[in-house]
Coordinates of N, CA and C in Angstrom, one line a residue:
E2 N 0.8 -1.2 -0.2 CA 0.0 -0.1 0.0 C 1.0 1.3 0.1
Y3 N 2.1 1.1 0.8 CA 3.0 2.4 0.5 C 4.0 2.5 -0.8
G4 N 3.7 1.3 -1.4 CA 4.6 1.6 -2.8 C 5.5 0.7 -2.9
A5 N 6.0 -0.1 -1.9 CA 7.2 -1.0 -1.9 C 7.1 -2.2 -2.5
D6 N 8.1 -2.6 -3.3 CA 8.3 -3.8 -3.7 C 8.4 -4.7 -2.6
V7 N 8.0 -6.1 -2.6 CA 8.1 -6.9 -1.6 C 8.9 -8.4 -1.8
I8 N 9.7 -8.9 -0.9 CA 10.3 -10.4 -0.9 C 9.9 -10.8 0.2
V9 N 9.1 -11.9 -0.1 CA 8.6 -12.8 0.9 C 9.5 -14.2 1.2
N10 N 10.2 -14.3 2.0 CA 10.7 -15.6 2.4 C 10.1 -16.4 3.3
D11 N 10.2 -17.5 3.1 CA 9.5 -18.6 4.0 C 10.2 -20.1 3.6
L12 N 9.8 -21.1 4.6 CA 10.7 -22.3 4.1 C 10.1 -22.8 2.8
K13 N 8.8 -22.6 2.7 CA 8.2 -23.4 1.5 C 7.2 -22.3 0.8
I14 N 7.7 -21.4 -0.1 CA 7.1 -20.6 -0.8 C 7.4 -20.7 -2.2
D15 N 6.5 -20.6 -3.2 CA 6.5 -20.4 -4.8 C 5.9 -19.1 -5.1
E16 N 6.1 -18.8 -6.5 CA 5.5 -17.7 -7.4 C 3.8 -17.6 -7.1
D17 N 3.2 -18.8 -6.9 CA 2.0 -18.9 -7.0 C 1.2 -18.6 -5.6
A18 N 2.0 -18.5 -4.5 CA 1.3 -18.2 -3.2 C 0.3 -17.1 -3.2
P19 N -0.8 -17.1 -2.6 CA -1.8 -16.2 -2.7 C -1.3 -14.9 -2.1
V20 N -0.3 -14.8 -1.3 CA 0.1 -13.6 -0.5 C 0.9 -12.7 -1.7
L21 N 1.5 -13.4 -2.7 CA 2.2 -12.6 -3.7 C 1.1 -11.9 -4.7
S22 N 0.1 -12.6 -4.9 CA -1.1 -12.2 -5.6 C -1.7 -10.9 -5.1
E23 N -1.7 -11.1 -3.6 CA -2.2 -9.9 -3.1 C -1.4 -8.7 -3.0
I24 N 0.0 -8.8 -2.9 CA 0.9 -7.8 -3.1 C 0.9 -7.3 -4.5
R25 N 0.9 -7.9 -5.5 CA 1.0 -7.5 -6.8 C -0.1 -6.7 -7.1
A26 N -1.6 -7.1 -6.6 CA -2.5 -6.2 -6.8 C -2.6 -4.9 -6.4
Q27 N -1.4 -4.5 -5.6 CA -1.3 -3.0 -5.2 C -0.6 -2.3 -6.3
G28 N -0.2 -3.0 -7.2 CA 0.6 -2.2 -8.5 C 2.1 -2.3 -8.1
V29 N 2.6 -3.1 -7.3 CA 4.1 -3.3 -7.0 C 4.7 -4.8 -7.3
R30 N 5.9 -5.0 -7.3 CA 6.4 -6.1 -7.5 C 6.5 -7.0 -6.1
A31 N 6.5 -8.4 -6.5 CA 6.5 -9.2 -5.4 C 7.5 -10.5 -6.0
M32 N 8.2 -11.0 -4.9 CA 9.5 -12.0 -5.1 C 9.0 -13.1 -4.1
A33 N 9.0 -14.5 -4.4 CA 9.1 -15.6 -3.5 C 10.4 -15.9 -3.4
L34 N 10.8 -16.3 -2.0 CA 12.4 -16.2 -1.7 C 12.2 -17.6 -0.6
P35 N 12.2 -18.9 -1.2 CA 12.1 -20.0 -0.3 C 13.4 -20.3 0.0
G36 N 13.5 -20.6 1.4 CA 14.7 -21.0 2.1 C 14.7 -21.1 3.7
D37 N 15.7 -21.6 4.0 CA 15.8 -21.9 5.6 C 16.7 -20.9 6.1
I38 N 16.3 -20.0 7.1 CA 17.2 -18.9 7.5 C 18.3 -19.5 8.5
T39 N 18.1 -20.5 9.0 CA 19.1 -21.2 9.9 C 20.4 -21.7 9.2
D40 N 20.4 -21.8 7.8 CA 21.4 -22.3 7.0 C 22.0 -21.3 6.6
C41 N 23.3 -20.8 7.0 CA 23.9 -19.5 6.8 C 24.4 -19.5 5.2
A42 N 24.6 -20.6 4.6 CA 25.1 -20.5 3.1 C 23.7 -20.3 2.4
K43 N 22.6 -20.9 2.7 CA 21.5 -20.6 2.1 C 21.0 -19.1 2.3
V44 N 21.4 -18.5 3.3 CA 20.9 -17.1 3.7 C 21.5 -16.4 2.7
N45 N 22.9 -16.5 2.4 CA 23.7 -15.7 1.6 C 23.2 -15.9 0.3
E46 N 22.8 -17.2 -0.2 CA 22.3 -17.4 -1.5 C 21.0 -16.3 -1.8
M47 N 20.2 -16.7 -0.9 CA 18.9 -16.1 -1.1 C 18.8 -14.4 -1.2
V48 N 19.8 -13.8 -0.3 CA 20.3 -12.5 -0.4 C 20.8 -12.0 -1.6
D49 N 21.7 -12.8 -2.4 CA 22.3 -12.6 -3.5 C 21.1 -12.8 -4.6
K50 N 20.3 -13.7 -4.5 CA 19.3 -13.7 -5.4 C 18.4 -12.8 -5.5
A51 N 18.1 -12.2 -4.3 CA 17.0 -11.0 -4.2 C 17.5 -9.9 -4.6
V52 N 18.9 -9.4 -4.4 CA 19.5 -8.3 -4.8 C 19.7 -8.4 -6.4
A53 N 19.9 -9.5 -6.7 CA 20.0 -9.6 -8.2 C 18.9 -9.4 -9.2
E54 N 17.6 -9.7 -8.4 CA 16.1 -9.8 -9.2 C 15.6 -8.4 -8.8
M55 N 15.8 -7.9 -7.6 CA 15.0 -6.7 -7.1 C 15.9 -5.5 -7.1
G56 N 17.4 -5.5 -7.2 CA 18.1 -4.4 -7.4 C 18.6 -4.0 -6.0
R57 N 18.0 -3.8 -4.9 CA 18.4 -3.6 -3.6 C 17.2 -4.1 -2.5
I58 N 17.7 -4.0 -1.3 CA 17.1 -4.3 -0.2 C 17.1 -3.2 0.9
D59 N 16.0 -2.3 0.9 CA 16.0 -1.1 1.7 C 15.6 -1.3 3.1
V60 N 14.6 -2.3 3.0 CA 13.9 -2.6 4.3 C 14.0 -3.9 4.7
L61 N 14.4 -4.4 5.8 CA 14.5 -5.9 6.3 C 13.6 -6.1 7.3
V62 N 12.6 -6.8 7.4 CA 11.8 -7.2 8.7 C 12.1 -8.5 8.9
N63 N 12.6 -8.8 10.1 CA 13.0 -10.2 10.7 C 11.8 -10.8 11.4
N64 N 10.9 -11.6 10.8 CA 9.6 -11.9 11.5 C 9.7 -13.5 11.6
A65 N 10.5 -14.3 11.1 CA 10.6 -15.6 11.4 C 10.8 -16.0 12.9
G66 N 9.9 -17.0 13.4 CA 10.0 -17.2 14.8 C 9.4 -18.7 14.9
A67 N 9.9 -19.4 16.0 CA 9.6 -20.7 16.5 C 9.1 -20.7 18.0
Y68 N 8.0 -21.1 18.5 CA 7.4 -21.0 19.8 C 7.2 -22.4 20.3
P69 N 8.1 -23.1 20.2 CA 7.5 -24.7 20.9 C 8.1 -24.5 22.4
A70 N 7.1 -25.0 23.3 CA 7.1 -24.9 24.7 C 7.7 -26.3 25.5
L71 N 8.7 -26.0 26.3 CA 9.1 -27.3 27.1 C 9.6 -26.5 28.5
G72 N 9.3 -27.1 29.3 CA 9.7 -26.6 31.0 C 11.4 -26.8 30.9
V73 N 11.9 -26.0 31.8 CA 13.5 -25.9 31.8 C 14.0 -27.4 32.1
L74 N 13.2 -28.2 32.9 CA 14.0 -29.6 33.1 C 13.7 -30.4 31.9
D75 N 13.0 -30.2 30.9 CA 12.7 -31.1 29.7 C 13.3 -30.5 28.5
V76 N 14.1 -29.2 28.7 CA 14.7 -28.8 27.2 C 15.9 -29.9 26.9
T77 N 15.6 -30.3 25.7 CA 16.8 -31.0 25.2 C 18.0 -30.1 24.4
E78 N 18.8 -30.8 23.9 CA 20.0 -30.2 23.2 C 19.2 -29.6 21.9
D79 N 18.6 -30.7 21.0 CA 17.8 -30.4 19.9 C 16.9 -29.3 20.0
H80 N 16.1 -29.1 21.1 CA 14.9 -28.2 21.3 C 15.8 -26.8 21.4
F81 N 17.0 -26.9 22.2 CA 17.5 -25.5 22.5 C 18.2 -25.0 20.9
N82 N 18.9 -25.8 20.2 CA 19.3 -25.6 19.2 C 18.3 -25.0 17.9
F83 N 17.2 -25.7 17.9 CA 16.2 -25.3 16.9 C 15.6 -24.0 17.2
V84 N 15.3 -23.8 18.6 CA 14.6 -22.3 19.1 C 15.5 -21.1 18.7
V85 N 17.0 -21.5 19.2 CA 17.8 -20.4 19.0 C 18.3 -20.2 17.7
N86 N 18.6 -21.3 16.9 CA 18.7 -21.0 15.4 C 17.6 -20.3 14.7
V87 N 16.2 -20.6 15.0 CA 15.4 -19.8 14.2 C 15.2 -18.4 14.6
N88 N 15.1 -18.2 16.0 CA 14.6 -16.9 16.5 C 16.0 -16.0 16.6
L89 N 17.1 -16.6 16.6 CA 18.2 -15.7 16.9 C 19.4 -15.8 15.9
K90 N 19.8 -17.0 15.5 CA 21.0 -17.1 14.7 C 20.5 -16.6 13.3
G91 N 19.3 -17.1 12.8 CA 18.8 -16.9 11.4 C 18.6 -15.3 11.4
L92 N 17.9 -14.7 12.3 CA 18.0 -13.2 12.3 C 19.2 -12.5 12.2
F93 N 20.2 -13.1 13.0 CA 21.5 -12.3 12.9 C 22.1 -12.4 11.5
F94 N 22.2 -13.7 10.9 CA 22.9 -14.0 9.9 C 22.1 -13.3 8.5
M95 N 20.8 -13.1 8.6 CA 20.1 -12.5 7.5 C 20.3 -11.0 7.5
T96 N 20.4 -10.6 8.7 CA 20.7 -9.1 8.8 C 22.1 -8.8 8.2
Q97 N 22.9 -9.6 8.8 CA 24.4 -9.5 8.2 C 24.6 -9.4 6.9
A98 N 23.9 -10.5 6.2 CA 23.9 -10.7 4.8 C 23.3 -9.5 3.9
V99 N 22.0 -9.1 4.5 CA 21.6 -8.1 3.7 C 22.3 -6.6 4.1
V100 N 22.8 -6.3 5.0 CA 23.5 -5.2 5.4 C 24.9 -5.1 4.6
K101 N 25.6 -6.3 4.5 CA 26.7 -6.3 3.7 C 26.5 -6.3 2.1
K102 N 25.6 -6.9 1.8 CA 25.0 -6.9 0.1 C 24.4 -5.9 -0.3
S103 N 23.6 -5.2 0.4 CA 22.9 -4.2 -0.2 C 22.9 -2.9 0.6
M104 N 22.7 -2.9 2.0 CA 22.4 -1.7 2.7 C 23.7 -1.0 2.8
I105 N 24.8 -1.5 3.1 CA 26.1 -0.6 3.4 C 26.5 -0.2 1.8
P106 N 26.5 -1.0 0.7 CA 26.8 -0.3 -0.7 C 25.6 0.7 -1.0
N107 N 24.5 0.8 -0.6 CA 23.7 1.8 -0.8 C 23.5 2.8 0.1
N108 N 24.2 2.7 1.3 CA 24.4 3.7 2.2 C 22.9 4.1 2.9
Y109 N 22.2 3.3 3.2 CA 20.7 3.1 3.6 C 20.2 1.8 3.9
G110 N 19.5 1.8 4.9 CA 18.8 0.7 5.3 C 17.8 0.8 6.5
R111 N 16.8 0.0 6.6 CA 15.8 0.1 7.7 C 15.6 -1.2 8.1
I112 N 16.1 -1.7 9.4 CA 15.8 -3.0 10.0 C 14.8 -3.0 11.0
V113 N 14.0 -3.8 10.8 CA 12.9 -4.0 12.1 C 12.7 -5.5 12.5
N114 N 13.0 -5.7 13.8 CA 13.1 -7.1 14.3 C 11.8 -7.3 15.1
I115 N 11.4 -8.4 14.9 CA 10.0 -8.7 15.9 C 10.4 -9.5 16.7
S116 N 10.3 -9.0 18.2 CA 10.7 -9.8 19.3 C 9.6 -10.3 19.9
S117 N 9.5 -10.4 21.3 CA 8.2 -10.8 22.1 C 8.3 -10.2 23.3
C118 N 7.1 -10.2 24.1 CA 7.0 -9.9 25.3 C 7.8 -10.7 26.4
D119 N 7.8 -12.2 26.0 CA 8.7 -13.0 26.5 C 10.2 -12.6 26.7
G120 N 10.7 -11.9 25.8 CA 11.8 -11.4 25.8 C 12.6 -10.4 27.0
K121 N 11.3 -10.0 27.6 CA 11.5 -9.1 28.6 C 10.8 -9.8 30.0
N122 N 9.7 -10.3 29.9 CA 8.9 -11.0 30.9 C 8.5 -12.5 30.4
P123 N 9.4 -13.4 30.8 CA 9.5 -14.8 30.2 C 8.2 -15.5 30.8
G124 N 7.5 -16.3 30.2 CA 6.5 -16.9 30.7 C 7.0 -18.5 31.1
R125 N 6.2 -19.2 31.7 CA 6.5 -20.5 32.1 C 6.6 -21.5 30.5
G126 N 7.6 -22.3 30.7 CA 7.6 -23.3 29.5 C 8.3 -22.7 28.3
V127 N 8.9 -21.4 28.3 CA 9.5 -20.9 27.2 C 10.7 -20.3 27.4
A128 N 11.5 -20.8 28.4 CA 12.9 -20.3 28.5 C 13.8 -20.1 27.6
I129 N 13.9 -20.9 26.6 CA 14.8 -21.0 25.5 C 14.2 -19.8 24.6
Y130 N 13.1 -19.8 24.1 CA 12.6 -18.9 23.4 C 12.5 -17.6 24.0
S131 N 12.3 -17.2 25.3 CA 12.4 -16.0 25.9 C 13.9 -15.5 26.0
A132 N 14.8 -16.2 26.2 CA 16.2 -15.9 26.0 C 16.7 -15.5 24.6
A133 N 16.1 -16.5 23.5 CA 16.3 -16.0 22.1 C 15.7 -14.4 21.9
K134 N 14.5 -14.2 22.6 CA 14.0 -13.0 22.0 C 14.4 -12.0 22.8
A135 N 15.2 -12.2 23.8 CA 16.0 -11.0 24.9 C 17.0 -10.8 23.9
G136 N 17.6 -11.8 23.5 CA 18.7 -11.7 22.5 C 18.4 -11.0 21.3
V137 N 17.3 -10.9 20.7 CA 16.9 -10.1 19.6 C 16.8 -8.7 20.1
I138 N 16.3 -8.5 21.1 CA 16.4 -6.9 21.7 C 17.7 -6.6 21.7
S139 N 18.6 -7.1 22.4 CA 20.0 -6.8 22.4 C 20.7 -6.7 21.1
L140 N 20.5 -7.7 20.0 CA 21.2 -7.5 18.9 C 20.5 -6.1 18.2
T141 N 19.4 -5.8 18.2 CA 18.6 -4.8 17.7 C 19.5 -3.5 18.1
K142 N 19.9 -3.3 19.3 CA 20.5 -2.1 19.7 C 22.0 -2.3 19.1
S143 N 22.5 -3.3 19.1 CA 23.9 -3.7 18.7 C 24.0 -3.1 17.2
F144 N 22.9 -3.7 16.4 CA 22.9 -3.2 15.0 C 22.7 -1.7 14.8
A145 N 22.1 -1.0 15.6 CA 21.9 0.3 15.7 C 23.1 1.1 16.0
L146 N 23.8 0.7 17.0 CA 25.0 1.1 17.4 C 26.1 0.9 16.3
E147 N 26.2 0.0 15.7 CA 27.6 -0.3 14.9 C 27.0 0.0 13.3
L148 N 25.9 0.4 12.9 CA 25.6 0.5 11.5 C 25.0 2.0 11.3
A149 N 25.0 2.9 12.4 CA 24.6 4.2 12.1 C 25.1 5.1 11.2
D150 N 26.3 4.8 11.0 CA 27.3 5.6 10.0 C 26.9 5.5 8.6
Y151 N 26.4 4.2 8.4 CA 25.7 3.9 7.0 C 24.4 4.5 6.8
D152 N 23.7 5.1 7.6 CA 22.1 5.5 7.6 C 21.4 4.3 7.6
I153 N 21.9 3.2 8.6 CA 20.8 2.1 8.7 C 20.5 2.2 10.1
N154 N 19.1 2.2 10.2 CA 18.5 2.2 11.7 C 17.9 0.7 11.8
S155 N 18.1 0.4 13.2 CA 17.5 -0.7 13.7 C 16.4 -0.6 14.8
N156 N 15.4 -1.1 14.8 CA 14.5 -1.0 15.9 C 13.7 -2.4 16.1
A157 N 12.9 -2.4 17.1 CA 12.4 -3.8 17.2 C 10.9 -3.5 17.8
R158 N 10.1 -4.4 17.6 CA 8.5 -4.6 18.2 C 8.5 -5.6 18.7
W159 N 7.7 -5.5 20.0 CA 7.3 -6.6 20.8 C 6.1 -7.3 20.3
K160 N 5.8 -8.5 20.0 CA 4.5 -9.2 19.4 C 3.5 -9.2 20.6
D161 N 2.3 -9.5 20.2 CA 1.1 -9.5 21.1 C 1.1 -11.0 21.7
A162 N 0.4 -10.9 22.7 CA 0.1 -12.2 23.4 C -1.4 -12.1 24.2
L163 N -2.3 -13.0 24.1 CA -3.6 -12.8 24.6 C -3.7 -12.6 26.0
P164 N -3.0 -13.4 26.8 CA -3.5 -13.4 28.2 C -2.7 -12.0 28.7
S165 N -3.7 -11.5 29.6 CA -3.5 -10.1 30.3 C -3.1 -8.9 29.3
I166 N -4.0 -8.9 28.3 CA -3.8 -7.7 27.5 C -4.8 -6.8 28.1
P167 N -4.5 -5.5 28.5 CA -5.3 -4.7 29.0 C -6.2 -4.0 28.1
S168 N -6.0 -4.0 26.8 CA -6.9 -3.6 25.7 C -8.0 -4.9 25.4
R169 N -7.9 -5.8 25.9 CA -8.6 -6.8 25.8 C -9.1 -7.4 24.5
R170 N -7.8 -7.3 23.6 CA -8.2 -7.8 22.4 C -6.7 -8.2 21.7
L171 N -6.5 -9.1 20.8 CA -5.2 -9.3 20.0 C -5.2 -8.1 19.0
G172 N -3.9 -7.9 18.7 CA -3.5 -6.7 18.0 C -4.0 -7.2 16.3
K173 N -4.5 -6.3 15.5 CA -5.1 -6.6 14.1 C -3.4 -6.7 13.2
L174 N -3.5 -7.6 12.3 CA -2.4 -7.3 11.3 C -2.0 -6.2 11.0
S175 N -3.1 -5.4 10.6 CA -2.8 -3.9 10.0 C -2.1 -3.0 11.1
E176 N -2.5 -3.3 12.3 CA -1.7 -2.6 13.4 C -0.2 -2.9 13.6
I177 N 0.0 -4.4 13.3 CA 1.5 -4.4 13.4 C 2.1 -3.9 12.2
A178 N 1.5 -4.4 11.0 CA 2.1 -3.6 9.7 C 2.5 -2.1 9.7
E179 N 1.4 -1.6 10.3 CA 1.6 0.0 10.3 C 2.5 0.5 11.4
S180 N 2.9 -0.4 12.4 CA 4.0 -0.1 13.4 C 5.3 -0.4 12.7
V181 N 5.5 -1.2 11.7 CA 6.6 -1.6 11.0 C 6.9 -0.5 10.0
A182 N 5.9 -0.1 9.4 CA 6.0 1.0 8.3 C 6.4 2.2 9.0
F183 N 5.9 2.5 10.1 CA 6.3 3.8 10.8 C 7.8 3.8 11.1
L184 N 8.2 2.7 11.7 CA 9.7 2.6 11.8 C 10.7 2.9 10.5
C185 N 10.2 2.5 9.5 CA 10.8 2.4 8.3 C 10.6 3.9 7.6
N186 N 9.9 4.7 8.2 CA 9.5 6.0 7.6 C 10.7 6.9 7.7
D187 N 11.1 7.5 6.7 CA 12.5 8.6 6.7 C 11.9 9.7 7.6
K188 N 10.7 10.1 7.6 CA 10.5 11.2 8.5 C 10.7 11.0 10.0
V189 N 10.9 9.7 10.5 CA 11.1 9.3 11.7 C 12.5 8.6 11.9
S190 N 13.4 9.1 10.9 CA 14.7 8.3 10.7 C 15.5 8.5 12.2
Y191 N 15.3 9.7 12.9 CA 16.0 9.7 14.1 C 15.7 8.8 15.4
I192 N 14.7 8.0 15.1 CA 14.5 6.7 15.8 C 15.2 5.7 15.4
N193 N 16.3 5.3 16.4 CA 17.1 4.4 16.3 C 17.5 3.4 17.5
G194 N 17.5 2.2 17.4 CA 17.7 1.4 18.5 C 16.6 1.3 19.6
E195 N 15.5 1.7 19.1 CA 14.2 1.5 19.8 C 13.5 0.2 19.9
I196 N 12.9 0.0 20.9 CA 12.1 -1.0 21.4 C 10.7 -0.7 21.4
L197 N 9.9 -0.8 20.3 CA 8.6 -0.1 20.4 C 7.4 -1.3 21.0
D198 N 6.9 -0.8 21.9 CA 6.0 -1.8 22.3 C 4.5 -1.6 21.5
V199 N 4.1 -2.7 21.1 CA 3.0 -3.0 20.1 C 2.2 -4.2 20.8
N200 N 1.7 -3.9 21.9 CA 1.2 -5.2 22.5 C -0.1 -4.8 23.5
G201 N -0.7 -3.9 23.2 CA -2.0 -3.5 23.8 C -2.0 -3.2 25.2
G202 N -0.7 -2.9 25.7 CA -0.6 -2.5 27.1 C -0.1 -3.7 28.0
I203 N 0.4 -4.8 27.4 CA 0.9 -5.7 28.4 C 2.2 -5.2 29.0
I204 N 3.1 -4.6 28.4 CA 4.2 -4.1 28.8 C 4.3 -2.3 28.7
M205 N 4.4 -1.7 29.8 CA 4.3 -0.3 29.6 C 5.6 0.3 30.2
D206 N 6.7 0.9 29.3 CA 7.9 1.5 30.0 C 8.5 2.2 28.9

């Protein structure tokens, strides 16, 4: 709706995916980019392909996540690695690749990382997920600090959770999208390293 061409990454997505048709109906280009973000070699291949086809990547929204629940006494090494790889490792190396291959060469970039309320206030059964999302918040600030010289901004927003929401409802997809678009707007480019609460009032700070 704001005129951006869109690249959609998922484990399994192709050019016939309905979401791409919806994007193209807005009069912009859309590209399917299948691949596993936990595979660093694949991440670099995906970014190379995206830049070759679309020209550049101005905005990166890191939205991949995995939320399997296990109590701290039941966590296995496989569980630990899976949750950390999807929520933290994939985000880091996708960001690194996009920054190196497009944002630094173009001296411009906007990075929005989707974290979670659990990253600050962990719930039961999601210790590893919470730790990974806390890492997302920390990485967001590190990106902002280290990339500011290239006019690259990094911000995060906490996702919604139904229990204990003062607003008494889940957030709408459009509300989440608008908050991301706000952080990517050049009119507010002085916002950098910010953690934006978009959670109906679960966390107020």
